[in-house]
Amino acid sequence: MKPLWMDLTRVAHASASNLLAAVAPSYYLRLTGQTGRGRAEERTSDVADYFLRSFDDYFRQLEVAATDIPAWLAGKTLLEYGPGDVPAVALLMIAYGAEKVWCVDRFPMLRLSEKNVAVLELLLGGLSGSALQRARGCFLRHGDLRSGFDPARIEYRVNASGLSGLRQCADMVYSRAVLEHVNDLQATYADMASALKPAGVAVHLVDLKSHGLHKDNPLDFLVWPEWLWRLMFSHKGVPNRWRRIHHLQAAEGAGLKLTNVQTTSTADPADIRRVRPALAKPFQDLADQEFACLGFWMVAETRA
Ligand SMILES: C[S@@+](CC[C@H](N)C(=O)[O-])C[C@H]1O[C@@H](n2cnc3c(N)ncnc32)[C@H](O)[C@@H]1O
């Protein structure tokens, strides 16, 4: 396998754009057209379906039946890490009974673009009765989707660390395709643990794939030395490369008790064998099973 660090053009290009992302994050986001769901053109109905699926998935993981969701959510306060460009899952959480959702991001992704308003309209169109009224109440002017989110219901916060700074405020912390991007894994799990109330739950879907940053082997993005990876990507929110074991250790280190961990996608053993001799230092001592896991659901709770 050709050493990847020899790809000097790629290193130069990625490092220069990383610098741009550091000094002008909003401009970089606009330039790259990031939504949080990739850059492909998606149909409005597909995006709305994605958020409905995401909402359902959280409760499937929590083993809460669809009919029990309103009772389970009633009066609860939630924290979502990394909602992407439209906090549609938070809107559904409020519609079905939650009191408030804090949405915290490291990047200013939120856009009430025509497309995102159309996505929200579709979601509202699928609601009725008190759920619809609650969803309409998420906006500064009741039912006016363009007026912006009312922070009493959906509070969108952006800061450089992506951390909430909340203390024992949240009954549930959730995220999808976010924890593989966070810049400080231990700090994020510590933030999660301190944001949760004593009987709180955390539910996260983590995608450990390369996000298109591999070359010949789906795992060869783990070959770049850590310093070079940071030089090229530290301000772009690309994968932090930490494997499942690092997440589980960080969660337990923060005082969370893991109640369910489920692998969602696996690597080909031949790819693991081929990449192993070239792995960067942080990954050299890990067992094969850690490379086999390319995604997982994690459910955790605060320790009694
Ligand atoms: C792949 S997107 C997923 C968006 C959304 N959860 C979804 O499923 O469509 C990753 C999100 O995580 C955010 N993010 C990256 N680093 C973060 C951090 N340290 N803390 C919080 N959010 C972060 C990104 O800005 C983006 O909104």
Short mmCIF file of C-alpha atoms and ligand atoms in Angstrom, two decimals:
data_model
loop_
_atom_site.label_atom_id
_atom_site.label_comp_id
_atom_site.label_asym_id
_atom_site.label_seq_id
_atom_site.Cartn_x
_atom_site.Cartn_y
_atom_site.Cartn_z
CA MET A 1 0.00 0.00 0.00
CA LYS A 2 1.39 3.41 -0.96
CA PRO A 3 1.96 5.55 2.18
CA LEU A 4 -0.88 8.04 2.20
CA TRP A 5 1.23 10.86 3.60
CA MET A 6 3.02 10.93 0.25
CA ASP A 7 -0.07 12.38 -1.29
CA LEU A 8 1.31 15.89 -0.92
CA THR A 9 -1.24 17.62 -3.11
CA ARG A 10 -4.05 16.31 -0.97
CA VAL A 11 -2.24 17.33 2.22
CA ALA A 12 -1.60 20.85 0.91
CA HIS A 13 -5.17 21.30 -0.30
CA ALA A 14 -6.75 19.88 2.87
CA SER A 15 -4.48 21.92 5.19
CA ALA A 16 -5.20 25.16 3.33
CA SER A 17 -8.96 24.57 3.45
CA ASN A 18 -8.66 23.64 7.14
CA LEU A 19 -7.09 27.05 7.75
CA LEU A 20 -9.97 28.69 5.89
CA ALA A 21 -12.47 26.70 8.00
CA ALA A 22 -10.65 27.91 11.15
CA VAL A 23 -10.71 31.61 10.31
CA ALA A 24 -14.07 31.79 8.52
CA PRO A 25 -16.29 28.89 9.67
CA SER A 26 -19.58 30.32 8.31
CA TYR A 27 -18.03 31.08 4.92
CA TYR A 28 -16.53 27.58 4.79
CA LEU A 29 -19.90 26.00 5.56
CA ARG A 30 -21.59 28.04 2.81
CA LEU A 31 -18.81 27.22 0.36
CA THR A 32 -19.06 23.50 0.97
CA GLY A 33 -22.88 23.52 1.21
CA GLN A 34 -22.96 21.28 4.26
CA THR A 35 -26.33 20.32 5.70
CA GLY A 36 -25.28 17.64 8.16
CA ARG A 37 -26.72 14.96 5.88
CA GLY A 38 -24.04 15.08 3.21
CA ARG A 39 -23.89 17.35 0.19
CA ALA A 40 -26.05 15.42 -2.24
CA GLU A 41 -29.24 17.02 -3.53
CA GLU A 42 -32.01 15.45 -1.53
CA ARG A 43 -35.75 15.67 -2.12
CA THR A 44 -37.74 17.50 0.55
CA SER A 45 -39.83 14.41 1.23
CA ASP A 46 -36.69 12.27 1.67
CA VAL A 47 -35.32 14.74 4.23
CA ALA A 48 -38.62 14.77 6.14
CA ASP A 49 -38.68 10.94 6.08
CA TYR A 50 -35.11 10.89 7.39
CA PHE A 51 -36.13 12.97 10.42
CA LEU A 52 -39.23 10.87 11.05
CA ARG A 53 -37.08 7.72 10.92
CA SER A 54 -34.52 9.32 13.25
CA PHE A 55 -37.26 10.17 15.76
CA ASP A 56 -38.68 6.62 15.66
CA ASP A 57 -35.21 5.09 15.99
CA TYR A 58 -34.51 6.83 19.29
CA PHE A 59 -37.64 5.36 20.87
CA ARG A 60 -36.99 1.93 19.39
CA GLN A 61 -33.59 2.04 21.08
CA LEU A 62 -35.22 3.11 24.33
CA GLU A 63 -37.84 0.34 23.94
CA VAL A 64 -40.66 2.86 24.18
CA ALA A 65 -43.65 1.77 22.05
CA ALA A 66 -44.96 4.36 19.56
CA THR A 67 -48.22 4.70 21.50
CA ASP A 68 -46.30 5.39 24.74
CA ILE A 69 -44.08 8.15 23.32
CA PRO A 70 -46.32 11.12 24.34
CA ALA A 71 -46.56 9.87 27.94
CA TRP A 72 -42.83 9.18 28.04
CA LEU A 73 -41.92 12.62 26.67
CA ALA A 74 -44.48 14.65 28.63
CA GLY A 75 -42.77 17.53 30.42
CA LYS A 76 -39.24 16.29 29.67
CA THR A 77 -36.31 18.53 28.77
CA LEU A 78 -33.85 17.23 26.20
CA LEU A 79 -30.41 17.96 24.82
CA GLU A 80 -29.50 17.23 21.19
CA TYR A 81 -25.92 17.44 20.00
CA GLY A 82 -25.36 18.42 16.36
CA PRO A 83 -28.84 18.80 14.84
CA GLY A 84 -27.45 19.79 11.41
CA ASP A 85 -29.06 22.59 9.41
CA VAL A 86 -32.61 22.11 10.69
CA PRO A 87 -33.61 20.94 14.20
CA ALA A 88 -36.48 18.84 12.88
CA VAL A 89 -36.10 15.98 15.38
CA ALA A 90 -36.27 18.54 18.21
CA LEU A 91 -39.50 19.86 16.66
CA LEU A 92 -40.97 16.34 16.69
CA MET A 93 -39.84 15.84 20.30
CA ILE A 94 -41.73 18.99 21.31
CA ALA A 95 -44.76 18.03 19.19
CA TYR A 96 -45.03 14.71 21.00
CA GLY A 97 -44.73 16.14 24.49
CA ALA A 98 -41.23 17.37 25.39
CA GLU A 99 -41.10 20.71 27.17
CA LYS A 100 -37.84 22.03 25.74
CA VAL A 101 -34.90 20.91 23.61
CA TRP A 102 -31.44 22.47 23.72
CA CYS A 103 -29.69 21.95 20.37
CA VAL A 104 -25.95 22.41 20.64
CA ASP A 105 -23.55 22.57 17.74
CA ARG A 106 -19.93 23.38 17.12
CA PHE A 107 -20.75 24.93 13.76
CA PRO A 108 -23.42 27.51 12.84
CA MET A 109 -25.32 25.07 10.64
CA LEU A 110 -28.91 26.25 11.19
CA ARG A 111 -30.60 27.58 8.02
CA LEU A 112 -34.25 28.46 7.65
CA SER A 113 -33.87 28.19 3.88
CA GLU A 114 -36.88 27.65 1.61
CA LYS A 115 -35.98 23.98 1.44
CA ASN A 116 -35.76 23.57 5.20
CA VAL A 117 -39.01 25.47 5.70
CA ALA A 118 -40.58 23.08 3.18
CA VAL A 119 -39.23 20.11 5.19
CA LEU A 120 -40.73 21.54 8.38
CA GLU A 121 -44.04 22.18 6.58
CA LEU A 122 -44.12 18.54 5.51
CA LEU A 123 -43.50 17.40 9.08
CA LEU A 124 -46.20 19.71 10.42
CA GLY A 125 -48.53 18.40 7.71
CA GLY A 126 -48.19 14.94 9.22
CA LEU A 127 -49.31 16.14 12.66
CA SER A 128 -52.76 16.89 14.00
CA GLY A 129 -54.51 18.00 17.18
CA SER A 130 -52.39 18.97 20.16
CA ALA A 131 -49.15 17.65 18.51
CA LEU A 132 -49.66 20.10 15.64
CA GLN A 133 -50.40 22.96 18.04
CA ARG A 134 -47.30 22.15 20.08
CA ALA A 135 -45.16 22.04 16.90
CA ARG A 136 -46.59 25.39 15.73
CA GLY A 137 -45.71 26.78 19.15
CA CYS A 138 -41.99 26.13 18.52
CA PHE A 139 -41.73 29.33 16.46
CA LEU A 140 -41.32 32.91 17.62
CA ARG A 141 -44.63 33.74 15.96
CA HIS A 142 -47.01 30.83 16.47
CA GLY A 143 -47.10 28.74 13.28
CA ASP A 144 -44.85 31.12 11.30
CA LEU A 145 -41.97 28.84 10.32
CA ARG A 146 -39.91 31.70 8.96
CA SER A 147 -40.01 33.65 12.23
CA GLY A 148 -37.33 31.41 13.80
CA PHE A 149 -37.37 29.01 16.72
CA ASP A 150 -38.61 30.16 20.10
CA PRO A 151 -35.73 29.48 22.53
CA ALA A 152 -38.26 28.65 25.23
CA ARG A 153 -38.96 25.50 23.16
CA ILE A 154 -35.95 24.91 20.88
CA GLU A 155 -32.84 26.70 22.02
CA TYR A 156 -30.10 26.55 19.40
CA ARG A 157 -26.61 27.17 20.79
CA VAL A 158 -23.33 27.29 18.89
CA ASN A 159 -19.92 27.41 20.51
CA ALA A 160 -16.40 26.39 19.59
CA SER A 161 -16.39 23.32 21.84
CA GLY A 162 -19.85 22.05 20.85
CA LEU A 163 -20.53 21.49 24.56
CA SER A 164 -23.78 22.43 26.32
CA GLY A 165 -22.39 23.49 29.70
CA LEU A 166 -25.73 22.35 31.19
CA ARG A 167 -25.89 20.88 34.70
CA GLN A 168 -28.53 18.27 35.58
CA CYS A 169 -31.09 19.81 33.20
CA ALA A 170 -31.80 17.08 30.66
CA ASP A 171 -33.92 13.95 31.00
CA MET A 172 -32.54 12.67 27.70
CA VAL A 173 -29.49 13.44 25.57
CA TYR A 174 -29.50 12.23 21.99
CA SER A 175 -27.57 12.53 18.74
CA ARG A 176 -27.28 10.93 15.35
CA ALA A 177 -24.10 10.95 13.29
CA VAL A 178 -22.47 13.50 15.62
CA LEU A 179 -20.23 11.82 18.20
CA GLU A 180 -17.85 10.63 15.49
CA HIS A 181 -17.24 14.32 14.70
CA VAL A 182 -16.70 15.86 18.12
CA ASN A 183 -13.29 17.41 18.65
CA ASP A 184 -12.86 16.31 22.27
CA LEU A 185 -14.47 12.94 22.97
CA GLN A 186 -13.86 12.90 26.74
CA ALA A 187 -15.14 16.48 27.12
CA THR A 188 -18.29 15.64 25.16
CA TYR A 189 -19.13 12.58 27.27
CA ALA A 190 -18.37 14.55 30.44
CA ASP A 191 -20.69 17.34 29.21
CA MET A 192 -23.39 14.75 28.48
CA ALA A 193 -23.07 13.16 31.92
CA SER A 194 -23.27 16.48 33.73
CA ALA A 195 -26.16 17.74 31.57
CA LEU A 196 -28.25 14.70 32.48
CA LYS A 197 -30.57 14.64 35.49
CA PRO A 198 -30.01 11.75 37.94
CA ALA A 199 -32.36 9.31 36.16
CA GLY A 200 -31.49 10.57 32.66
CA VAL A 201 -30.82 8.54 29.52
CA ALA A 202 -28.45 9.04 26.61
CA VAL A 203 -29.06 7.53 23.17
CA HIS A 204 -26.68 8.00 20.27
CA LEU A 205 -26.11 6.60 16.80
CA VAL A 206 -22.42 6.76 15.87
CA ASP A 207 -21.13 6.26 12.33
CA LEU A 208 -17.50 5.09 12.35
CA LYS A 209 -17.02 4.95 8.57
CA SER A 210 -14.56 7.17 6.72
CA HIS A 211 -17.19 9.66 5.43
CA GLY A 212 -15.53 9.47 2.03
CA LEU A 213 -12.04 10.17 3.39
CA HIS A 214 -10.53 6.79 2.51
CA LYS A 215 -8.67 5.89 -0.66
CA ASP A 216 -8.30 2.21 -1.54
CA ASN A 217 -9.56 0.53 1.61
CA PRO A 218 -12.57 1.73 3.69
CA LEU A 219 -10.29 1.74 6.75
CA ASP A 220 -7.21 3.43 5.31
CA PHE A 221 -8.23 6.81 6.78
CA LEU A 222 -6.88 5.34 10.05
CA VAL A 223 -3.36 5.37 8.59
CA TRP A 224 -2.79 9.13 8.71
CA PRO A 225 -0.71 10.18 11.74
CA GLU A 226 -2.84 12.07 14.24
CA TRP A 227 -0.95 15.39 13.82
CA LEU A 228 -1.40 15.29 10.04
CA TRP A 229 -5.09 14.41 10.34
CA ARG A 230 -5.56 17.40 12.63
CA LEU A 231 -3.58 19.69 10.31
CA MET A 232 -5.89 18.76 7.44
CA PHE A 233 -9.25 18.46 9.17
CA SER A 234 -9.43 19.79 12.75
CA HIS A 235 -11.77 22.70 11.91
CA LYS A 236 -14.00 20.93 9.42
CA GLY A 237 -15.96 18.55 11.62
CA VAL A 238 -14.84 15.44 9.73
CA PRO A 239 -14.58 12.14 11.66
CA ASN A 240 -12.38 12.22 14.74
CA ARG A 241 -11.57 8.54 13.93
CA TRP A 242 -12.10 7.29 17.50
CA ARG A 243 -13.32 3.68 17.51
CA ARG A 244 -16.19 2.17 19.50
CA ILE A 245 -13.91 1.21 22.41
CA HIS A 246 -12.84 4.85 22.82
CA HIS A 247 -16.50 5.93 22.98
CA LEU A 248 -17.42 3.25 25.49
CA GLN A 249 -14.43 4.10 27.68
CA ALA A 250 -15.21 7.83 27.49
CA ALA A 251 -18.87 7.19 28.41
CA GLU A 252 -17.95 5.01 31.39
CA GLY A 253 -15.14 7.38 32.38
CA ALA A 254 -17.71 10.19 32.52
CA GLY A 255 -19.80 8.12 34.95
CA LEU A 256 -22.43 6.81 32.54
CA LYS A 257 -23.68 3.23 32.74
CA LEU A 258 -23.98 1.55 29.34
CA THR A 259 -27.26 -0.34 29.02
CA ASN A 260 -27.18 -1.33 25.35
CA VAL A 261 -24.56 -1.19 22.60
CA GLN A 262 -25.51 -2.51 19.18
CA THR A 263 -23.30 -2.68 16.10
CA THR A 264 -25.02 -1.35 12.98
CA SER A 265 -22.39 -1.98 10.32
CA THR A 266 -19.21 -4.07 10.00
CA ALA A 267 -15.96 -4.02 8.01
CA ASP A 268 -14.65 -6.77 5.79
CA PRO A 269 -12.00 -8.83 7.69
CA ALA A 270 -9.77 -8.67 4.57
CA ASP A 271 -9.75 -4.85 4.77
CA ILE A 272 -8.73 -5.05 8.44
CA ARG A 273 -5.86 -7.45 7.62
CA ARG A 274 -4.61 -5.20 4.82
CA VAL A 275 -4.70 -1.97 6.82
CA ARG A 276 -3.31 -3.29 10.11
CA PRO A 277 0.45 -2.95 9.32
CA ALA A 278 0.01 0.73 8.36
CA LEU A 279 -2.27 1.94 11.19
CA ALA A 280 -1.48 5.24 12.91
CA LYS A 281 -0.29 5.09 16.49
CA PRO A 282 -3.61 5.58 18.35
CA PHE A 283 -5.02 2.50 16.60
CA GLN A 284 -2.08 0.09 16.55
CA ASP A 285 -2.90 -1.78 19.75
CA LEU A 286 -6.62 -2.22 19.18
CA ALA A 287 -8.15 -5.66 18.64
CA ASP A 288 -9.56 -6.53 15.20
CA GLN A 289 -13.12 -6.35 16.54
CA GLU A 290 -12.68 -2.60 17.10
CA PHE A 291 -12.00 -2.10 13.38
CA ALA A 292 -14.80 -4.47 12.47
CA CYS A 293 -17.35 -2.11 14.06
CA LEU A 294 -18.24 0.63 11.56
CA GLY A 295 -21.19 2.03 13.45
CA PHE A 296 -23.18 1.49 16.61
CA TRP A 297 -26.11 2.51 18.76
CA MET A 298 -25.35 3.31 22.35
CA VAL A 299 -27.87 3.66 25.16
CA ALA A 300 -26.61 4.76 28.56
CA GLU A 301 -27.98 6.14 31.78
CA THR A 302 -26.71 8.12 34.70
CA ARG A 303 -25.48 5.92 37.54
CA ALA A 304 -27.80 5.73 40.53
C1 LIG B 1 -23.29 14.57 10.08
S1 LIG B 1 -24.05 15.92 10.85
C2 LIG B 1 -25.50 15.16 11.54
C3 LIG B 1 -26.64 16.13 11.65
C4 LIG B 1 -27.95 15.55 12.22
N1 LIG B 1 -27.75 14.96 13.51
C5 LIG B 1 -28.56 14.54 11.28
O1 LIG B 1 -28.70 13.36 11.62
O2 LIG B 1 -28.92 14.97 10.17
C6 LIG B 1 -23.02 16.25 12.21
C7 LIG B 1 -23.47 17.40 13.09
O3 LIG B 1 -22.62 17.43 14.23
C8 LIG B 1 -22.17 18.75 14.43
N2 LIG B 1 -20.95 18.74 15.25
C9 LIG B 1 -19.69 18.53 14.86
N3 LIG B 1 -18.84 18.61 15.91
C10 LIG B 1 -19.61 18.85 16.99
C11 LIG B 1 -19.34 19.04 18.37
N4 LIG B 1 -18.08 19.02 18.85
N5 LIG B 1 -20.38 19.26 19.20
C12 LIG B 1 -21.65 19.31 18.74
N6 LIG B 1 -21.96 19.15 17.42
C13 LIG B 1 -20.95 18.93 16.57
C14 LIG B 1 -22.06 19.28 13.01
O4 LIG B 1 -21.98 20.67 12.93
C15 LIG B 1 -23.36 18.75 12.42
O5 LIG B 1 -24.46 19.55 12.79
#
